[in-house]
Coordinates of C-alpha atoms and ligand atoms in Angstrom, one line a residue:
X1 CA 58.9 105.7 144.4
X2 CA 60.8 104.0 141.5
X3 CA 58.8 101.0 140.1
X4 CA 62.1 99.1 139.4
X5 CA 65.3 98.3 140.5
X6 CA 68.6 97.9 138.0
X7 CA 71.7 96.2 140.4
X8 CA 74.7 94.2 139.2
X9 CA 72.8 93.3 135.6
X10 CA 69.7 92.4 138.2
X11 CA 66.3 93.9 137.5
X12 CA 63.6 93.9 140.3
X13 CA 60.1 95.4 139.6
X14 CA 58.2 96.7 142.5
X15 CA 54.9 94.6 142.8
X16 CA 52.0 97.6 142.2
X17 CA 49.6 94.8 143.1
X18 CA 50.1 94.9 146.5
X19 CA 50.8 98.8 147.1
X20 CA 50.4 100.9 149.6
X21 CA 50.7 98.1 152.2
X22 CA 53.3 95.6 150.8
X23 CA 56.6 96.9 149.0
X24 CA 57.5 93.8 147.3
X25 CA 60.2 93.1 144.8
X26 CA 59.8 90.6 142.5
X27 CA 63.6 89.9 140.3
X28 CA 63.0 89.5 136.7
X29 CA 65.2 86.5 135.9
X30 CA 63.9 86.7 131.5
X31 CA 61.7 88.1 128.9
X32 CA 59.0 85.7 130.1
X33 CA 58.6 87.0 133.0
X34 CA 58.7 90.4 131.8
X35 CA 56.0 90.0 130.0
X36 CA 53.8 87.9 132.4
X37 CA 54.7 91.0 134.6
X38 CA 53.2 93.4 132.1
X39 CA 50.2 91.0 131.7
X40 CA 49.4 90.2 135.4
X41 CA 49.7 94.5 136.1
X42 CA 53.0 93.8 138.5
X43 CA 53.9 97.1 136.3
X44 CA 51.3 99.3 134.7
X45 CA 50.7 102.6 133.4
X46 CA 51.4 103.3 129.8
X47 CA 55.0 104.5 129.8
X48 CA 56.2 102.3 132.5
X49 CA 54.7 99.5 130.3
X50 CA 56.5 100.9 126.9
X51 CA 59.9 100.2 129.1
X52 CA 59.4 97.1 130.9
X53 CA 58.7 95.8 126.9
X54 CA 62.0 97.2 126.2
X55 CA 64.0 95.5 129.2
X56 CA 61.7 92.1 128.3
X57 CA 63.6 92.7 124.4
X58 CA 66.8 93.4 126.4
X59 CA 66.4 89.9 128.5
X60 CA 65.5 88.1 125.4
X61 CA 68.9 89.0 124.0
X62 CA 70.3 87.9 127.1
X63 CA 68.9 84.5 127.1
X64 CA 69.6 83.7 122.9
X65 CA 73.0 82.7 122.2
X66 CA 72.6 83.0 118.6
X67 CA 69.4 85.6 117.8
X68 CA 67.8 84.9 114.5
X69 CA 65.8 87.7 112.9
X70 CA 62.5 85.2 113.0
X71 CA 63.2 85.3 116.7
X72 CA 63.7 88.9 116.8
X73 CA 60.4 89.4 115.0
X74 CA 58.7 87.0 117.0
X75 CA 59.6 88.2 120.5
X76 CA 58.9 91.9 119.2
X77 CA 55.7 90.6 118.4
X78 CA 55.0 88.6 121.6
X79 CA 56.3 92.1 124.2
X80 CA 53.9 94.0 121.7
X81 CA 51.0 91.7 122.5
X82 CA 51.2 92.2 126.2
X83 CA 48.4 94.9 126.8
X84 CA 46.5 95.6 123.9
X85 CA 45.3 99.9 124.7
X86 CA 48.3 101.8 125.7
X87 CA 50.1 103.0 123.0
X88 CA 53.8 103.0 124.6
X89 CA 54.5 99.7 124.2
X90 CA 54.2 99.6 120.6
X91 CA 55.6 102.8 120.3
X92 CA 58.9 101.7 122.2
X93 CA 59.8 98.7 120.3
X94 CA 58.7 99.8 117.0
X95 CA 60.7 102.5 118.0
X96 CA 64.1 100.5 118.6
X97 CA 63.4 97.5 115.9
X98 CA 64.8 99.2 112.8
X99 CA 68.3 100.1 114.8
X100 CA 68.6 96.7 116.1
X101 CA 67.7 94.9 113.5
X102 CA 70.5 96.8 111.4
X103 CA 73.2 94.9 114.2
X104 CA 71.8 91.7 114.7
X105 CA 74.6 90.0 112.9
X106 CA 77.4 91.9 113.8
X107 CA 76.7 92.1 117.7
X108 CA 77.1 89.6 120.2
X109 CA 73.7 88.6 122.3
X110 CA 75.4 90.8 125.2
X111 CA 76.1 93.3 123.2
X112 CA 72.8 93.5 121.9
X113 CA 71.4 93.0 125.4
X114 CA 73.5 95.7 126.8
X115 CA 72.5 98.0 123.7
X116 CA 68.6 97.4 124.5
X117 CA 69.2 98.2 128.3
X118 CA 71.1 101.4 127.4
X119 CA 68.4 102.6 124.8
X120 CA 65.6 101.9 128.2
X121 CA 67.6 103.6 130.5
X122 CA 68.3 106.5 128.4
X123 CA 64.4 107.0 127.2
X124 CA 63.5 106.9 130.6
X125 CA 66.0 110.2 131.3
X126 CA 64.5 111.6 128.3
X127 CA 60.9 111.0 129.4
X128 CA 61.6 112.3 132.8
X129 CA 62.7 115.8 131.0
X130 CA 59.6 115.9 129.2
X131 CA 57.1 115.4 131.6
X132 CA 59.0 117.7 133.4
X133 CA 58.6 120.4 131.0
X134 CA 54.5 119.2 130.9
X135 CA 54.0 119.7 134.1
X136 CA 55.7 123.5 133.5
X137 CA 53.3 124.1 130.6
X138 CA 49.8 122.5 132.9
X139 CA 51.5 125.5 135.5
X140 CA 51.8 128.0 133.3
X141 CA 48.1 127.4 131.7
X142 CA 46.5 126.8 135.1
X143 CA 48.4 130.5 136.3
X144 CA 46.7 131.5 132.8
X145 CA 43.4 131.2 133.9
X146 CA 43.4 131.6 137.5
X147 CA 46.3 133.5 138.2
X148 CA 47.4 132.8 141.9
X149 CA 44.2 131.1 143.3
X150 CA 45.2 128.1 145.3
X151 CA 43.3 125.3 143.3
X152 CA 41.3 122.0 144.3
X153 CA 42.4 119.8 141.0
X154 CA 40.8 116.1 140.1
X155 CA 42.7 113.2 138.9
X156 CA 42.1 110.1 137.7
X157 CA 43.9 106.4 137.7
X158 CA 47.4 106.8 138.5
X159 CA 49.8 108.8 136.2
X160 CA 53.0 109.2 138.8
X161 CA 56.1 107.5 139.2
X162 CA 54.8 104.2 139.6
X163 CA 53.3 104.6 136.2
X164 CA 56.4 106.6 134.1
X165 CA 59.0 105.4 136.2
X166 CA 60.4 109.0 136.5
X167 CA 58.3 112.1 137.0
X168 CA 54.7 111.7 136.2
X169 CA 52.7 112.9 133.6
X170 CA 49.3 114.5 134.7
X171 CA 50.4 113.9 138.3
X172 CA 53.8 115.2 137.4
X173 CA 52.0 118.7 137.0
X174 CA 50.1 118.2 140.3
X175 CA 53.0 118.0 141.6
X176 CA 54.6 120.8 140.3
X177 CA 51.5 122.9 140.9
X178 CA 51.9 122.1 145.0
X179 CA 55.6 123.2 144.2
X180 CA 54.3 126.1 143.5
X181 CA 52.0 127.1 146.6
X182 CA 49.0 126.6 143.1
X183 CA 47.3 123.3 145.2
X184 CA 44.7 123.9 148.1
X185 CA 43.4 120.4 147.6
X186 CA 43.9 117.0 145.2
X187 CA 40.0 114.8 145.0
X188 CA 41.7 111.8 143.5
X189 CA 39.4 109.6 142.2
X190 CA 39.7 105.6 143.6
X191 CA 39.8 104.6 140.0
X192 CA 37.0 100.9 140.1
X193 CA 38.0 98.7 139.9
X194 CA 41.7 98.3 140.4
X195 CA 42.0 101.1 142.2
X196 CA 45.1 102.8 140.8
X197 CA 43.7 106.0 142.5
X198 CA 43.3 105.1 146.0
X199 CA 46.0 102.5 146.3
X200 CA 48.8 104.5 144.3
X201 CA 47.7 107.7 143.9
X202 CA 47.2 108.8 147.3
X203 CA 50.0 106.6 148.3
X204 CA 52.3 109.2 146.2
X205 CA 50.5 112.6 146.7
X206 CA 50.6 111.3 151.1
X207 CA 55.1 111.0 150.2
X208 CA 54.5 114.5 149.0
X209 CA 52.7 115.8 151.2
X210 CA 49.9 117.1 148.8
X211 CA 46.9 117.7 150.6
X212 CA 44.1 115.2 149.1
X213 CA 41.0 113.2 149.4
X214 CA 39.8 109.9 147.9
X215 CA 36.9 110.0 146.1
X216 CA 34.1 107.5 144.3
X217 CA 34.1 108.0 140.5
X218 CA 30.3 108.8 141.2
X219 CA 30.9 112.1 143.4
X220 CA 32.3 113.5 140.4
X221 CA 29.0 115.7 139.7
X222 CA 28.6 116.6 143.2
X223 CA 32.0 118.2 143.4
X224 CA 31.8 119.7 140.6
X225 CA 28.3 121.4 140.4
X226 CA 29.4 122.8 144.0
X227 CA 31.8 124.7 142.1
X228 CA 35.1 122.2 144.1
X229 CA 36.7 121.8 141.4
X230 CA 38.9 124.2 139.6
X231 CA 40.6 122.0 137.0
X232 CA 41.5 118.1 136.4
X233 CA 44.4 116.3 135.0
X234 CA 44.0 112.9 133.6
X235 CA 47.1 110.6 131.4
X236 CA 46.5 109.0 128.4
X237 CA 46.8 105.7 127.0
X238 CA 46.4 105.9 123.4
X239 CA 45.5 109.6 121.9
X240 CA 43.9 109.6 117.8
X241 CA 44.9 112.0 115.9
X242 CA 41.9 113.5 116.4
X243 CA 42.5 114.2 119.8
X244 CA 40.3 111.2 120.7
X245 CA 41.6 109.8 124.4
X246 CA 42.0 106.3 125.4
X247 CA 42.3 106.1 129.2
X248 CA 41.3 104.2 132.2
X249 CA 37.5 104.2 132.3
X250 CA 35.8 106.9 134.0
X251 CA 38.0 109.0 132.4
X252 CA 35.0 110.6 129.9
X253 CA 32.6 110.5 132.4
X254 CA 34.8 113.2 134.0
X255 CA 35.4 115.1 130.7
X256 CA 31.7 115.0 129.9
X257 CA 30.4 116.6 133.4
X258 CA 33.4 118.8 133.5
X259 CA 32.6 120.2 129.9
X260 CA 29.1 121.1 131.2
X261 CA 30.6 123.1 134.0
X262 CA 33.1 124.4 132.0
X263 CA 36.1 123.3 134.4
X264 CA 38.8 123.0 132.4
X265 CA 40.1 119.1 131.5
X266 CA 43.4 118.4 130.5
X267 CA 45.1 115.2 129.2
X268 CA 49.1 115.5 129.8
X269 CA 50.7 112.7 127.7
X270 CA 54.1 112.2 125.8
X271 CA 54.1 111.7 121.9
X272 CA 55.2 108.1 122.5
X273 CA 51.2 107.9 123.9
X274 CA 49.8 109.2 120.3
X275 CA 48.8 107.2 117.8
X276 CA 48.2 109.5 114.7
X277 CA 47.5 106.4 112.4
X278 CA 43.9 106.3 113.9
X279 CA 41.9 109.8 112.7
X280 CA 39.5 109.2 116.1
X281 CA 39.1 107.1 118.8
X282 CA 37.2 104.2 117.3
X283 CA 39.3 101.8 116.3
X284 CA 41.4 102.0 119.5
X285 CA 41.4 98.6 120.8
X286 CA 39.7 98.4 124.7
X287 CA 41.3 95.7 127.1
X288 CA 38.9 94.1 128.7
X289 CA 39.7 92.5 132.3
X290 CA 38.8 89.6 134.5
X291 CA 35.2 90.2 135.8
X292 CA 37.1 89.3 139.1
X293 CA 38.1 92.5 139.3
X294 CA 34.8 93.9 139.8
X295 CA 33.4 91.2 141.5
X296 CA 35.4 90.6 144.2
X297 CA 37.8 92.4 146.2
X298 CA 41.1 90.7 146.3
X299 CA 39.9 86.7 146.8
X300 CA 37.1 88.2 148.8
X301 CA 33.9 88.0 147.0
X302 CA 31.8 90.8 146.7
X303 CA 28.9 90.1 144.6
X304 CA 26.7 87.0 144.4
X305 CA 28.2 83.5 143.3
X306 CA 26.3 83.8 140.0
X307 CA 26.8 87.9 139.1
X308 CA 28.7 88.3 136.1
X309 CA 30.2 91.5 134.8
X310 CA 31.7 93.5 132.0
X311 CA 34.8 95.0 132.9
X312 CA 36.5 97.5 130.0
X313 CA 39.4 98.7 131.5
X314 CA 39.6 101.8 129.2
X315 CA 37.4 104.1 127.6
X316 CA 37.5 107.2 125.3
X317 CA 36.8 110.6 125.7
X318 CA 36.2 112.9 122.4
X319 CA 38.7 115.4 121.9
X320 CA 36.2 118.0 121.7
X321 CA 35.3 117.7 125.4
X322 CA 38.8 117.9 126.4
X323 CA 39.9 121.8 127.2
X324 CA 43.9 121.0 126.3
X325 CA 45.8 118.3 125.5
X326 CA 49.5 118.9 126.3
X327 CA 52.6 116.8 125.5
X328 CA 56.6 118.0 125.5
X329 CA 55.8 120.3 122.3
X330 CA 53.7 122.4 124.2
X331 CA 49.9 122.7 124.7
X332 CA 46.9 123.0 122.5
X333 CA 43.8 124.0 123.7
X334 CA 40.1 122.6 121.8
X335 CA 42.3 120.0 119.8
X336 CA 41.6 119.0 116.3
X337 CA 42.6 117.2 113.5
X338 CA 44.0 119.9 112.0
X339 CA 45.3 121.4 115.5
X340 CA 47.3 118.2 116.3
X341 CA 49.1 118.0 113.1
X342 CA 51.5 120.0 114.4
X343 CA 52.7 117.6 116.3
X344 CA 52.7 114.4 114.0
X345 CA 56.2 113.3 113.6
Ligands
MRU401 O1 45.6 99.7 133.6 P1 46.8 100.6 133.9 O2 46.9 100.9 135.4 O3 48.0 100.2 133.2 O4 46.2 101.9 133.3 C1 46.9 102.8 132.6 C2 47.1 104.0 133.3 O5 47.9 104.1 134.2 C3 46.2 105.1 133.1 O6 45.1 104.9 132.2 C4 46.8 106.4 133.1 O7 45.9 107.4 133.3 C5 47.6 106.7 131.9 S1 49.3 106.1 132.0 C6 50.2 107.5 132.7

């Protein structure tokens, strides 16, 4: 399902919050609510969040009769802000500063807002290709190993449509998989504590008809010393040049069990998710989250009055647990520092 809506110059997001039960669209009437949607998780997932920054640019235009280059700096500064770990958002506007700031004199604020909505909507085609072509090269690997065995694959979070707003990334070779008559089975982890797993996940593998079960994060070893597991597909938030892997927590606890068992791991994530400034994974920046989150359950409290928690939304899994990480240049299996180079644009 498409997490936004694009009518008569009128952008709706669909309200992830209250998936599967309530499909709720919430219009976007400027950049402030843009960002407040990126903030409050309306939209999430890194590449969806990379584009709603775009259209919350595009809206700023919209809204400034005369754009100053402070402002332009200022707002690019403010969408960048948003969520501190994936990648994507600074990626996109870093991406699309330079050309705009080359017509921000000569363009009307239309203009300008019509430019910024055509560079979203076009990256968004462009994205979809790629993952397209990931989810070929997961396929072909997979066919690779285990020829044509039908395979019970592991996930993690949610990397779909809801969170690229066109074909996913690691679900986007799921998916492709099940095309294929490659999926027996999908264990889809719940993803604690917000539950991208078992609140969007299933709800797009069930509109597929993929065969699939929710799991806990903690059945992970069970299913996977009893041999249930053939392979698992996770996103990425923020990938070192290392091969280092930011991604929702619970994500290395996955990689670690799955090294020992030698299933394989993959992380399927567009360029736009690397960050080859950082040589590993320490310096990414972790969100942390309301201890609400954990605590309670909706506005329904779960724990005692005076528990507190710690709730890192992210975490990072060493490159050298993961078994390949592939992105629209291909795949590369054991990454390294000098492997990834390759890549580095
Ligand atoms: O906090 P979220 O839901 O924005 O988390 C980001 C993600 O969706 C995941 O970490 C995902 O695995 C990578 S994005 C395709």
């Amino acid at each position: 399902m498409m997490p936004f809506r694009y009518e008569n110059n009128q952008l709706c997001l669909l309200d992830q919050r209250l998936l599967p039960h309530e499909e709720k669209w919430i219009e976007q009437k400027n950049s402030h609510d843009l960002i407040e949607s990126i903030k409050n998780m309306t939209v999430r997932g890194a590449p969806l969040i990379g584009f709603t920054g775009l259209f919350a640019l595009a809206f700023w235009f919209k809204d400034q009769l005369k754009p100053t280059v402070d402002g332009y700096k200022e707002i690019c500064q403010l969408i960048k802000s948003a969520r501190p770990t994936a990648v994507n958002l600074m990626f996109e506007i870093d991406r699309i500063y330079p050309s705009i700031l080359k017509k921000i004199n000569s363009l009307s604020h239309m203009e300008l807002y019509q430019e910024v909505m055509k560079d979203c909507f076009a990256q968004i085609d462009i994205l979809n290709q790629k993952n397209t072509h990931m989810a070929h090269t997961g396929v072909d690997d997979l066919k690779k190993i285990y020829g044509s065995k039908k395979l019970n694959l592991m996930t993690h979070c949610n990397t779909g449509m809801l969170a690229c707003g066109c074909t996913g990334t690691a679900l986007g070779v799921i998916s492709y998989a099940h095309d294929q008559n490659l999926v027996n089975h999908v264990w889809v982890d719940e993803t604690r504590p917000y539950l991208q797993g078992s609140r969007l996940t299933a709800f797009e593998l069930e509109k597929e008809n993929i065969p699939f079960q929710v799991v806990v994060e903690g059945a992970a070893h069970y299913l996977m010393s009893q041999k249930k597991v053939d392979a698992i597909f996770v996103g990425a938030d923020r990938i070192a040049a290392n091969g280092d892997t930011a991604n929702k927590v619970g994500t290395a606890n996955l990689a670690l069990i799955a090294h020992h068992y030698k299933i394989p791991f993959y992380v399927v994530a567009p360029l736009s998710s690397f960050d080859f400034s950082l040589k590993d994974g320490s310096a990414i920046h972790i969100e942390l989250r309301d201890d609400k989150e954990i605590l309670n359950y909706k506005e329904h409290r779960i724990a005692s009055h005076k528990a507190q928690a710690f709730n890192p939304s992210f975490d990072i899994t060493p490159g050298h647990l993961i078994h390949g990480i592939i992105c629209e240049k291909g795949l590369i299996t054991n990454p390294s520092i000098e492997k990834l180079k390759v890549w580095h644009v």
